[in-house]
Amino acid sequence: MFVQVKDEIKKNARTSIIEGVIFLILGILIFCESFVSSEIFSMFVGVLILILGFYTFKHAYDVRSHIWRMIGNVLLGLLYLYVGYCFIAYPLDGILSMALFLGWGYIFIGIYELIVAAGASGIPHKGWMIFASIIDIVLGLFLVLLWPEDSIIVVSTVIAVEIMFTGIMLISLGGSALSSLKNKDN
């Protein structure tokens, strides 16, 4: 039983390190191609919103016995399709609106993560959790305060930095798990 758990931890730790390296490389690429990645990201979000719109239509069909829920889902689906189309057809406008949404989102997520990290006891590398949450708050403030003039570059930079720090965190957590297993073997 212990051997199975140990093997599972090793596998997950290695996966965490590999994912961390991938995140780090993607973050660097996004950082280097800020303007292009902003437009691509906006179009990607548009495609996701379009998919959500079609899913909402499917849900409207599923609840067709409740007329008002069906009507609400059809209207919501039409809204999703329109917003998704706008993100694809007008990616720069999509980035501007996304900048405010991401900015406030990063601020609230950073505050939440800071509260969770401050209340967590006995977690290794707790400092990284606190540092990452402070970075989220600062990046969110940059997005909100620099809107709209510098939003296009800032969105890409914020996403790149967030992805890079997530990669660093995954690498350090995976490395920590592997080193703790090695220490227990000795």
mmCIF file of C-alpha atoms in Angstrom:
data_model
loop_
_atom_site.group_PDB
_atom_site.id
_atom_site.type_symbol
_atom_site.label_atom_id
_atom_site.label_comp_id
_atom_site.label_asym_id
_atom_site.label_seq_id
_atom_site.Cartn_x
_atom_site.Cartn_y
_atom_site.Cartn_z
ATOM 1 C CA MET A 1 0.000 0.000 0.000
ATOM 2 C CA PHE A 2 2.740 2.479 0.994
ATOM 3 C CA VAL A 3 4.685 1.656 -2.185
ATOM 4 C CA GLN A 4 1.613 2.470 -4.313
ATOM 5 C CA VAL A 5 1.128 5.821 -2.566
ATOM 6 C CA LYS A 6 4.818 6.613 -2.910
ATOM 7 C CA ASP A 7 4.754 5.763 -6.638
ATOM 8 C CA GLU A 8 1.661 7.951 -7.102
ATOM 9 C CA ILE A 9 3.363 10.893 -5.364
ATOM 10 C CA LYS A 10 6.463 10.453 -7.549
ATOM 11 C CA LYS A 11 4.331 10.327 -10.701
ATOM 12 C CA ASN A 12 2.356 13.429 -9.701
ATOM 13 C CA ALA A 13 5.515 15.290 -8.681
ATOM 14 C CA ARG A 14 7.151 14.599 -12.041
ATOM 15 C CA THR A 15 3.947 15.618 -13.828
ATOM 16 C CA SER A 16 3.902 18.837 -11.795
ATOM 17 C CA ILE A 17 7.489 19.611 -12.811
ATOM 18 C CA ILE A 18 6.771 18.900 -16.499
ATOM 19 C CA GLU A 19 3.621 21.069 -16.393
ATOM 20 C CA GLY A 20 5.614 23.795 -14.639
ATOM 21 C CA VAL A 21 8.260 23.812 -17.374
ATOM 22 C CA ILE A 22 5.543 23.956 -20.062
ATOM 23 C CA PHE A 23 3.813 26.850 -18.262
ATOM 24 C CA LEU A 24 7.140 28.673 -17.929
ATOM 25 C CA ILE A 25 7.927 28.291 -21.649
ATOM 26 C CA LEU A 26 4.395 29.372 -22.678
ATOM 27 C CA GLY A 27 4.618 32.399 -20.390
ATOM 28 C CA ILE A 28 7.920 33.447 -21.962
ATOM 29 C CA LEU A 29 6.503 33.031 -25.492
ATOM 30 C CA ILE A 30 3.401 35.078 -24.652
ATOM 31 C CA PHE A 31 5.591 37.751 -23.057
ATOM 32 C CA CYS A 32 7.768 37.981 -26.191
ATOM 33 C CA GLU A 33 4.807 38.277 -28.583
ATOM 34 C CA SER A 34 2.486 40.508 -26.543
ATOM 35 C CA PHE A 35 0.459 42.156 -29.284
ATOM 36 C CA VAL A 36 -0.021 39.025 -31.406
ATOM 37 C CA SER A 37 -0.857 36.890 -28.377
ATOM 38 C CA SER A 38 -3.458 39.455 -27.252
ATOM 39 C CA GLU A 39 -5.367 39.173 -30.512
ATOM 40 C CA ILE A 40 -5.074 35.381 -30.564
ATOM 41 C CA PHE A 41 -6.194 35.187 -26.933
ATOM 42 C CA SER A 42 -9.200 37.415 -27.661
ATOM 43 C CA MET A 43 -10.208 35.213 -30.588
ATOM 44 C CA PHE A 44 -9.749 32.076 -28.464
ATOM 45 C CA VAL A 45 -12.028 33.550 -25.800
ATOM 46 C CA GLY A 46 -14.508 34.368 -28.559
ATOM 47 C CA VAL A 47 -14.529 30.741 -29.707
ATOM 48 C CA LEU A 48 -15.080 29.568 -26.119
ATOM 49 C CA ILE A 49 -17.978 32.001 -25.714
ATOM 50 C CA LEU A 50 -19.489 30.765 -29.004
ATOM 51 C CA ILE A 51 -19.275 27.190 -27.717
ATOM 52 C CA LEU A 52 -20.961 28.340 -24.517
ATOM 53 C CA GLY A 53 -23.710 29.912 -26.630
ATOM 54 C CA PHE A 54 -24.358 26.657 -28.495
ATOM 55 C CA TYR A 55 -24.322 24.741 -25.211
ATOM 56 C CA THR A 56 -26.891 27.192 -23.816
ATOM 57 C CA PHE A 57 -29.146 26.480 -26.817
ATOM 58 C CA LYS A 58 -28.806 22.760 -26.090
ATOM 59 C CA HIS A 59 -29.754 23.445 -22.482
ATOM 60 C CA ALA A 60 -32.761 25.475 -23.681
ATOM 61 C CA TYR A 61 -33.884 22.431 -25.647
ATOM 62 C CA ASP A 62 -33.414 20.230 -22.558
ATOM 63 C CA VAL A 63 -35.680 22.478 -20.434
ATOM 64 C CA ARG A 64 -38.306 23.078 -23.143
ATOM 65 C CA SER A 65 -41.056 21.911 -20.778
ATOM 66 C CA HIS A 66 -40.407 25.056 -18.672
ATOM 67 C CA ILE A 67 -41.217 27.811 -21.151
ATOM 68 C CA TRP A 68 -39.670 30.749 -19.250
ATOM 69 C CA ARG A 69 -36.436 28.873 -18.545
ATOM 70 C CA MET A 70 -36.280 27.911 -22.207
ATOM 71 C CA ILE A 71 -36.843 31.523 -23.322
ATOM 72 C CA GLY A 72 -34.210 32.732 -20.853
ATOM 73 C CA ASN A 73 -31.698 30.184 -22.134
ATOM 74 C CA VAL A 74 -32.405 31.087 -25.768
ATOM 75 C CA LEU A 75 -31.867 34.793 -25.007
ATOM 76 C CA LEU A 76 -28.702 34.016 -23.056
ATOM 77 C CA GLY A 77 -27.486 31.806 -25.911
ATOM 78 C CA LEU A 78 -28.061 34.641 -28.396
ATOM 79 C CA LEU A 79 -26.116 37.006 -26.128
ATOM 80 C CA TYR A 80 -23.228 34.517 -25.875
ATOM 81 C CA LEU A 81 -23.173 34.099 -29.657
ATOM 82 C CA TYR A 82 -23.100 37.867 -30.168
ATOM 83 C CA VAL A 83 -20.345 38.433 -27.585
ATOM 84 C CA GLY A 84 -18.311 35.523 -28.978
ATOM 85 C CA TYR A 85 -18.664 36.935 -32.490
ATOM 86 C CA CYS A 86 -17.536 40.373 -31.263
ATOM 87 C CA PHE A 87 -14.433 38.902 -29.611
ATOM 88 C CA ILE A 88 -13.531 37.160 -32.871
ATOM 89 C CA ALA A 89 -14.458 39.988 -35.266
ATOM 90 C CA TYR A 90 -13.083 42.819 -33.092
ATOM 91 C CA PRO A 91 -10.252 41.285 -31.045
ATOM 92 C CA LEU A 92 -8.812 44.624 -29.916
ATOM 93 C CA ASP A 93 -12.135 45.731 -28.435
ATOM 94 C CA GLY A 94 -12.402 42.303 -26.848
ATOM 95 C CA ILE A 95 -9.010 42.785 -25.204
ATOM 96 C CA LEU A 96 -10.049 46.174 -23.821
ATOM 97 C CA SER A 97 -13.186 44.790 -22.212
ATOM 98 C CA MET A 98 -11.314 41.713 -21.059
ATOM 99 C CA ALA A 99 -8.681 43.937 -19.422
ATOM 100 C CA LEU A 100 -11.155 45.359 -16.927
ATOM 101 C CA PHE A 101 -12.675 41.956 -16.240
ATOM 102 C CA LEU A 102 -9.254 40.339 -15.739
ATOM 103 C CA GLY A 103 -8.010 43.250 -13.641
ATOM 104 C CA TRP A 104 -10.805 43.033 -11.118
ATOM 105 C CA GLY A 105 -10.675 39.237 -11.276
ATOM 106 C CA TYR A 106 -6.960 39.172 -10.443
ATOM 107 C CA ILE A 107 -7.510 41.596 -7.563
ATOM 108 C CA PHE A 108 -10.288 39.495 -6.007
ATOM 109 C CA ILE A 109 -8.499 36.182 -6.631
ATOM 110 C CA GLY A 110 -5.275 37.586 -5.180
ATOM 111 C CA ILE A 111 -7.058 38.764 -2.035
ATOM 112 C CA TYR A 112 -8.761 35.375 -1.663
ATOM 113 C CA GLU A 113 -5.485 33.470 -2.174
ATOM 114 C CA LEU A 114 -3.733 35.735 0.324
ATOM 115 C CA ILE A 115 -6.401 35.012 2.945
ATOM 116 C CA VAL A 116 -6.169 31.257 2.263
ATOM 117 C CA ALA A 117 -2.360 31.288 2.387
ATOM 118 C CA ALA A 118 -2.308 33.331 5.594
ATOM 119 C CA GLY A 119 -4.686 30.875 7.261
ATOM 120 C CA ALA A 120 -2.881 27.753 6.032
ATOM 121 C CA SER A 121 -0.485 26.248 8.527
ATOM 122 C CA GLY A 122 2.192 23.667 7.973
ATOM 123 C CA ILE A 123 2.216 23.966 4.185
ATOM 124 C CA PRO A 124 5.702 23.829 2.655
ATOM 125 C CA HIS A 125 6.589 26.803 0.469
ATOM 126 C CA LYS A 126 3.764 28.882 1.954
ATOM 127 C CA GLY A 127 5.833 31.946 1.095
ATOM 128 C CA TRP A 128 5.425 31.210 -2.613
ATOM 129 C CA MET A 129 1.649 31.111 -2.178
ATOM 130 C CA ILE A 130 1.692 34.496 -0.442
ATOM 131 C CA PHE A 131 4.075 35.929 -3.045
ATOM 132 C CA ALA A 132 1.914 34.648 -5.939
ATOM 133 C CA SER A 133 -1.229 36.166 -4.400
ATOM 134 C CA ILE A 134 0.501 39.547 -3.981
ATOM 135 C CA ILE A 135 1.628 39.345 -7.622
ATOM 136 C CA ASP A 136 -2.007 38.690 -8.647
ATOM 137 C CA ILE A 137 -3.180 41.787 -6.749
ATOM 138 C CA VAL A 138 -0.442 43.984 -8.249
ATOM 139 C CA LEU A 139 -1.111 42.711 -11.783
ATOM 140 C CA GLY A 140 -4.828 43.327 -11.339
ATOM 141 C CA LEU A 141 -4.138 46.877 -10.196
ATOM 142 C CA PHE A 142 -1.952 47.447 -13.267
ATOM 143 C CA LEU A 143 -4.784 46.322 -15.537
ATOM 144 C CA VAL A 144 -7.405 48.492 -13.864
ATOM 145 C CA LEU A 145 -5.251 51.596 -13.451
ATOM 146 C CA LEU A 146 -3.689 51.528 -16.941
ATOM 147 C CA TRP A 147 -6.975 50.906 -18.760
ATOM 148 C CA PRO A 148 -7.621 51.604 -21.677
ATOM 149 C CA GLU A 149 -4.411 53.127 -23.071
ATOM 150 C CA ASP A 150 -2.037 50.277 -22.315
ATOM 151 C CA SER A 151 -4.528 47.436 -21.934
ATOM 152 C CA ILE A 152 -3.498 45.425 -24.980
ATOM 153 C CA ILE A 153 0.133 45.044 -23.935
ATOM 154 C CA VAL A 154 -0.691 44.849 -20.235
ATOM 155 C CA VAL A 155 -3.192 41.986 -20.718
ATOM 156 C CA SER A 156 -0.576 39.893 -22.521
ATOM 157 C CA THR A 157 2.099 40.782 -20.004
ATOM 158 C CA VAL A 158 -0.171 40.013 -17.041
ATOM 159 C CA ILE A 159 -1.179 36.664 -18.513
ATOM 160 C CA ALA A 160 2.470 35.859 -19.314
ATOM 161 C CA VAL A 161 3.674 36.737 -15.807
ATOM 162 C CA GLU A 162 0.823 34.787 -14.202
ATOM 163 C CA ILE A 163 1.596 31.723 -16.333
ATOM 164 C CA MET A 164 5.336 31.991 -15.569
ATOM 165 C CA PHE A 165 4.746 32.226 -11.802
ATOM 166 C CA THR A 166 2.334 29.291 -11.960
ATOM 167 C CA GLY A 167 5.074 27.347 -13.739
ATOM 168 C CA ILE A 168 7.630 28.258 -11.077
ATOM 169 C CA MET A 169 5.193 27.246 -8.331
ATOM 170 C CA LEU A 170 4.475 23.875 -10.005
ATOM 171 C CA ILE A 171 8.196 23.198 -10.447
ATOM 172 C CA SER A 172 8.963 24.055 -6.816
ATOM 173 C CA LEU A 173 6.059 21.984 -5.451
ATOM 174 C CA GLY A 174 6.994 18.989 -7.605
ATOM 175 C CA GLY A 175 10.649 19.314 -6.635
ATOM 176 C CA SER A 176 9.698 19.581 -2.981
ATOM 177 C CA ALA A 177 7.598 16.413 -3.187
ATOM 178 C CA LEU A 178 10.416 14.500 -4.887
ATOM 179 C CA SER A 179 13.026 15.688 -2.396
ATOM 180 C CA SER A 180 10.817 14.776 0.570
ATOM 181 C CA LEU A 181 10.429 11.262 -0.875
ATOM 182 C CA LYS A 182 14.203 10.964 -1.273
ATOM 183 C CA ASN A 183 14.727 12.124 2.322
ATOM 184 C CA LYS A 184 12.281 9.481 3.599
ATOM 185 C CA ASP A 185 14.108 6.778 1.623
ATOM 186 C CA ASN A 186 17.403 7.639 3.368
#
